[in-house]
Amino acid sequence: MATPSTKPKLSTSARRTAMLGAMFLMATSAIGPGFITQTTEFTVRIGASFAFAIVVSILVDIAVQLNVWRIIGVSGLRAQELGNKVLPGIGWVLAALVFVGGLVFNIGNIAGTGLGINAMMGLDPKIGGIISAVVAILIFLSKRAGMALDKIVVLLGAIMILLMLYVAIVAAPPVGEALKNAVLPEQIDFLIITTLIGGTVGGYITYAGAHRMLDSGAAGVDNIKDITRTSILSIIVTGIMRVLLFLAILGVVAGGVVLTSNNKAAEAFGHAAGDIGMRSFGVILWAAALTSVIGAAYTSVSFVTKSTTPERTRNLITVAFISVCAVIYMFLGQAPQTLLIFAGAFNGLILPVGFAVLLWVAWRRRDLLQGYVYPKWLLLIGVVTWLLTLFLGWNSLAGLAKLWA
């Protein structure tokens, strides 16, 4: 089994590129079509009070990421490999949950790219979805797929943030009111907070950057400072995007506009910046969906392969994964609602199950951490956060009841 000690040391520039790619892969994986829809709906529902929910979710997300990235990074083993060493078989259960959930959600992500291209250029969503799937496939077919993956997620992440910043400024939101509510909210909705946490570090997303970091070779005790900094920055990047989207929608709503369409985010962008706003929304939705396609495919395949699997083999399996999702999307046009509910329920189980395994490694399996003494304060924060993930998991299972309603 590959460990940090058997991997060649990266140069400073190569390590920086690897960590930047891992950071943006996690961040952009979290920023998908569902992220945009949820942020818009919650802003419309509770207005400036949503700022408090964003702050709380970011703090919890950082607690999760600090533990997950450090344990995986120091051990040099993927989440499912650690799971199988703690309790044989649990790692493959975790892998199955991630893979099935990733397959279903990726059909929805491809549908999102189609809608993004439609908003940008008026092209038929199915054609746009297939074109986007081909773009994702070409990245993994590249001879230097790892470098291509890192660069494309960083580029698309930067484009999303810049466009969102423009629309947020044009929308002229009541920033003072938002800042006040971030600390003293007029309304607190715990279901919204738990939904945000599940959407940011739930399912495969929390492992996306950590597994990319391992595959880049930037792991081991020597890289703890980089691992810690990058895990926090990945959540901050996601948080910045959420805040900018929140401010853009808040500016429109606070101005007295009532959003009534099925696509409230697109409607808000149109009100804020006219045709430019609509085109910007198309680019943001496309970039968000495409990076989610890449992140979901990459991470799902990382759970059903080993550290020793040749990179070319992993890339070909990833291409097959995206191709299957694209073919299903071509025939259905979207992921079936029933499957999405099932996948969402599974997604809610991935975080508490996987997180419990990792915390056990930190607490009782120092041998898997290359002898590293895990900080007690970080472990304590992790345990408290894990109790919250249990609530999230139980809450997600309630979604299955909808299938029988």
mmCIF file with all atom_site columns, N, CA and C in Angstrom, residues 290-313:
data_model
loop_
_atom_site.group_PDB
_atom_site.id
_atom_site.type_symbol
_atom_site.label_atom_id
_atom_site.label_alt_id
_atom_site.label_comp_id
_atom_site.label_asym_id
_atom_site.label_entity_id
_atom_site.label_seq_id
_atom_site.pdbx_PDB_ins_code
_atom_site.Cartn_x
_atom_site.Cartn_y
_atom_site.Cartn_z
_atom_site.occupancy
_atom_site.B_iso_or_equiv
_atom_site.pdbx_formal_charge
_atom_site.auth_seq_id
_atom_site.auth_comp_id
_atom_site.auth_asym_id
_atom_site.auth_atom_id
_atom_site.pdbx_PDB_model_num
ATOM 1  N N  . LEU A 1 290 ? -20.264 22.062 -14.609 1.00 0.00 ? 290 LEU A N  1
ATOM 2  C CA . LEU A 1 290 ? -19.157 21.317 -15.230 1.00 0.00 ? 290 LEU A CA 1
ATOM 3  C C  . LEU A 1 290 ? -18.133 20.891 -14.182 1.00 0.00 ? 290 LEU A C  1
ATOM 4  N N  . THR A 1 291 ? -17.780 21.800 -13.265 1.00 0.00 ? 291 THR A N  1
ATOM 5  C CA . THR A 1 291 ? -16.813 21.432 -12.224 1.00 0.00 ? 291 THR A CA 1
ATOM 6  C C  . THR A 1 291 ? -17.395 20.380 -11.280 1.00 0.00 ? 291 THR A C  1
ATOM 7  N N  . SER A 1 292 ? -18.723 20.390 -11.115 1.00 0.00 ? 292 SER A N  1
ATOM 8  C CA . SER A 1 292 ? -19.356 19.349 -10.299 1.00 0.00 ? 292 SER A CA 1
ATOM 9  C C  . SER A 1 292 ? -19.340 18.003 -11.024 1.00 0.00 ? 292 SER A C  1
ATOM 10 N N  . VAL A 1 293 ? -19.508 18.029 -12.342 1.00 0.00 ? 293 VAL A N  1
ATOM 11 C CA . VAL A 1 293 ? -19.389 16.798 -13.148 1.00 0.00 ? 293 VAL A CA 1
ATOM 12 C C  . VAL A 1 293 ? -17.994 16.203 -12.959 1.00 0.00 ? 293 VAL A C  1
ATOM 13 N N  . ILE A 1 294 ? -16.977 17.065 -13.084 1.00 0.00 ? 294 ILE A N  1
ATOM 14 C CA . ILE A 1 294 ? -15.588 16.625 -12.944 1.00 0.00 ? 294 ILE A CA 1
ATOM 15 C C  . ILE A 1 294 ? -15.317 16.111 -11.531 1.00 0.00 ? 294 ILE A C  1
ATOM 16 N N  . GLY A 1 295 ? -15.756 16.883 -10.524 1.00 0.00 ? 295 GLY A N  1
ATOM 17 C CA . GLY A 1 295 ? -15.504 16.509 -9.133  1.00 0.00 ? 295 GLY A CA 1
ATOM 18 C C  . GLY A 1 295 ? -16.209 15.234 -8.722  1.00 0.00 ? 295 GLY A C  1
ATOM 19 N N  . ALA A 1 296 ? -17.469 15.089 -9.125  1.00 0.00 ? 296 ALA A N  1
ATOM 20 C CA . ALA A 1 296 ? -18.235 13.891 -8.763  1.00 0.00 ? 296 ALA A CA 1
ATOM 21 C C  . ALA A 1 296 ? -17.646 12.650 -9.422  1.00 0.00 ? 296 ALA A C  1
ATOM 22 N N  . ALA A 1 297 ? -17.275 12.774 -10.698 1.00 0.00 ? 297 ALA A N  1
ATOM 23 C CA . ALA A 1 297 ? -16.704 11.637 -11.422 1.00 0.00 ? 297 ALA A CA 1
ATOM 24 C C  . ALA A 1 297 ? -15.350 11.240 -10.828 1.00 0.00 ? 297 ALA A C  1
ATOM 25 N N  . TYR A 1 298 ? -14.486 12.225 -10.631 1.00 0.00 ? 298 TYR A N  1
ATOM 26 C CA . TYR A 1 298 ? -13.144 11.970 -10.096 1.00 0.00 ? 298 TYR A CA 1
ATOM 27 C C  . TYR A 1 298 ? -13.219 11.282 -8.726  1.00 0.00 ? 298 TYR A C  1
ATOM 28 N N  . THR A 1 299 ? -14.055 11.843 -7.835  1.00 0.00 ? 299 THR A N  1
ATOM 29 C CA . THR A 1 299 ? -14.119 11.322 -6.469  1.00 0.00 ? 299 THR A CA 1
ATOM 30 C C  . THR A 1 299 ? -14.808 9.970  -6.407  1.00 0.00 ? 299 THR A C  1
ATOM 31 N N  . SER A 1 300 ? -15.878 9.797  -7.169  1.00 0.00 ? 300 SER A N  1
ATOM 32 C CA . SER A 1 300 ? -16.580 8.506  -7.185  1.00 0.00 ? 300 SER A CA 1
ATOM 33 C C  . SER A 1 300 ? -15.648 7.382  -7.618  1.00 0.00 ? 300 SER A C  1
ATOM 34 N N  . VAL A 1 301 ? -14.861 7.650  -8.655  1.00 0.00 ? 301 VAL A N  1
ATOM 35 C CA . VAL A 1 301 ? -13.920 6.628  -9.155  1.00 0.00 ? 301 VAL A CA 1
ATOM 36 C C  . VAL A 1 301 ? -12.786 6.410  -8.152  1.00 0.00 ? 301 VAL A C  1
ATOM 37 N N  . SER A 1 302 ? -12.377 7.464  -7.434  1.00 0.00 ? 302 SER A N  1
ATOM 38 C CA . SER A 1 302 ? -11.304 7.307  -6.445  1.00 0.00 ? 302 SER A CA 1
ATOM 39 C C  . SER A 1 302 ? -11.723 6.376  -5.310  1.00 0.00 ? 302 SER A C  1
ATOM 40 N N  . PHE A 1 303 ? -13.048 6.206  -5.115  1.00 0.00 ? 303 PHE A N  1
ATOM 41 C CA . PHE A 1 303 ? -13.547 5.331  -4.056  1.00 0.00 ? 303 PHE A CA 1
ATOM 42 C C  . PHE A 1 303 ? -13.626 3.863  -4.495  1.00 0.00 ? 303 PHE A C  1
ATOM 43 N N  . VAL A 1 304 ? -13.604 3.597  -5.779  1.00 0.00 ? 304 VAL A N  1
ATOM 44 C CA . VAL A 1 304 ? -13.699 2.204  -6.241  1.00 0.00 ? 304 VAL A CA 1
ATOM 45 C C  . VAL A 1 304 ? -12.390 1.738  -6.883  1.00 0.00 ? 304 VAL A C  1
ATOM 46 N N  . THR A 1 305 ? -11.332 2.529  -6.721  1.00 0.00 ? 305 THR A N  1
ATOM 47 C CA . THR A 1 305 ? -10.002 2.124  -7.174  1.00 0.00 ? 305 THR A CA 1
ATOM 48 C C  . THR A 1 305 ? -9.049  2.224  -5.985  1.00 0.00 ? 305 THR A C  1
ATOM 49 N N  . LYS A 1 306 ? -7.835  1.752  -6.163  1.00 0.00 ? 306 LYS A N  1
ATOM 50 C CA . LYS A 1 306 ? -6.848  1.766  -5.086  1.00 0.00 ? 306 LYS A CA 1
ATOM 51 C C  . LYS A 1 306 ? -5.769  2.809  -5.364  1.00 0.00 ? 306 LYS A C  1
ATOM 52 N N  . SER A 1 307 ? -4.998  3.117  -4.326  1.00 0.00 ? 307 SER A N  1
ATOM 53 C CA . SER A 1 307 ? -3.894  4.064  -4.485  1.00 0.00 ? 307 SER A CA 1
ATOM 54 C C  . SER A 1 307 ? -2.887  3.550  -5.514  1.00 0.00 ? 307 SER A C  1
ATOM 55 N N  . THR A 1 308 ? -2.806  2.222  -5.615  1.00 0.00 ? 308 THR A N  1
ATOM 56 C CA . THR A 1 308 ? -1.833  1.613  -6.529  1.00 0.00 ? 308 THR A CA 1
ATOM 57 C C  . THR A 1 308 ? -2.358  1.486  -7.961  1.00 0.00 ? 308 THR A C  1
ATOM 58 N N  . THR A 1 309 ? -3.632  1.798  -8.183  1.00 0.00 ? 309 THR A N  1
ATOM 59 C CA . THR A 1 309 ? -4.192  1.731  -9.543  1.00 0.00 ? 309 THR A CA 1
ATOM 60 C C  . THR A 1 309 ? -3.505  2.768  -10.422 1.00 0.00 ? 309 THR A C  1
ATOM 61 N N  . PRO A 1 310 ? -2.996  2.365  -11.598 1.00 0.00 ? 310 PRO A N  1
ATOM 62 C CA . PRO A 1 310 ? -2.321  3.326  -12.483 1.00 0.00 ? 310 PRO A CA 1
ATOM 63 C C  . PRO A 1 310 ? -3.241  4.500  -12.826 1.00 0.00 ? 310 PRO A C  1
ATOM 64 N N  . GLU A 1 311 ? -2.654  5.692  -12.915 1.00 0.00 ? 311 GLU A N  1
ATOM 65 C CA . GLU A 1 311 ? -3.448  6.898  -13.186 1.00 0.00 ? 311 GLU A CA 1
ATOM 66 C C  . GLU A 1 311 ? -4.222  6.783  -14.498 1.00 0.00 ? 311 GLU A C  1
ATOM 67 N N  . ARG A 1 312 ? -3.612  6.197  -15.511 1.00 0.00 ? 312 ARG A N  1
ATOM 68 C CA . ARG A 1 312 ? -4.279  6.061  -16.817 1.00 0.00 ? 312 ARG A CA 1
ATOM 69 C C  . ARG A 1 312 ? -5.530  5.194  -16.690 1.00 0.00 ? 312 ARG A C  1
ATOM 70 N N  . THR A 1 313 ? -5.431  4.124  -15.906 1.00 0.00 ? 313 THR A N  1
ATOM 71 C CA . THR A 1 313 ? -6.588  3.241  -15.703 1.00 0.00 ? 313 THR A CA 1
ATOM 72 C C  . THR A 1 313 ? -7.707  3.985  -14.991 1.00 0.00 ? 313 THR A C  1
#
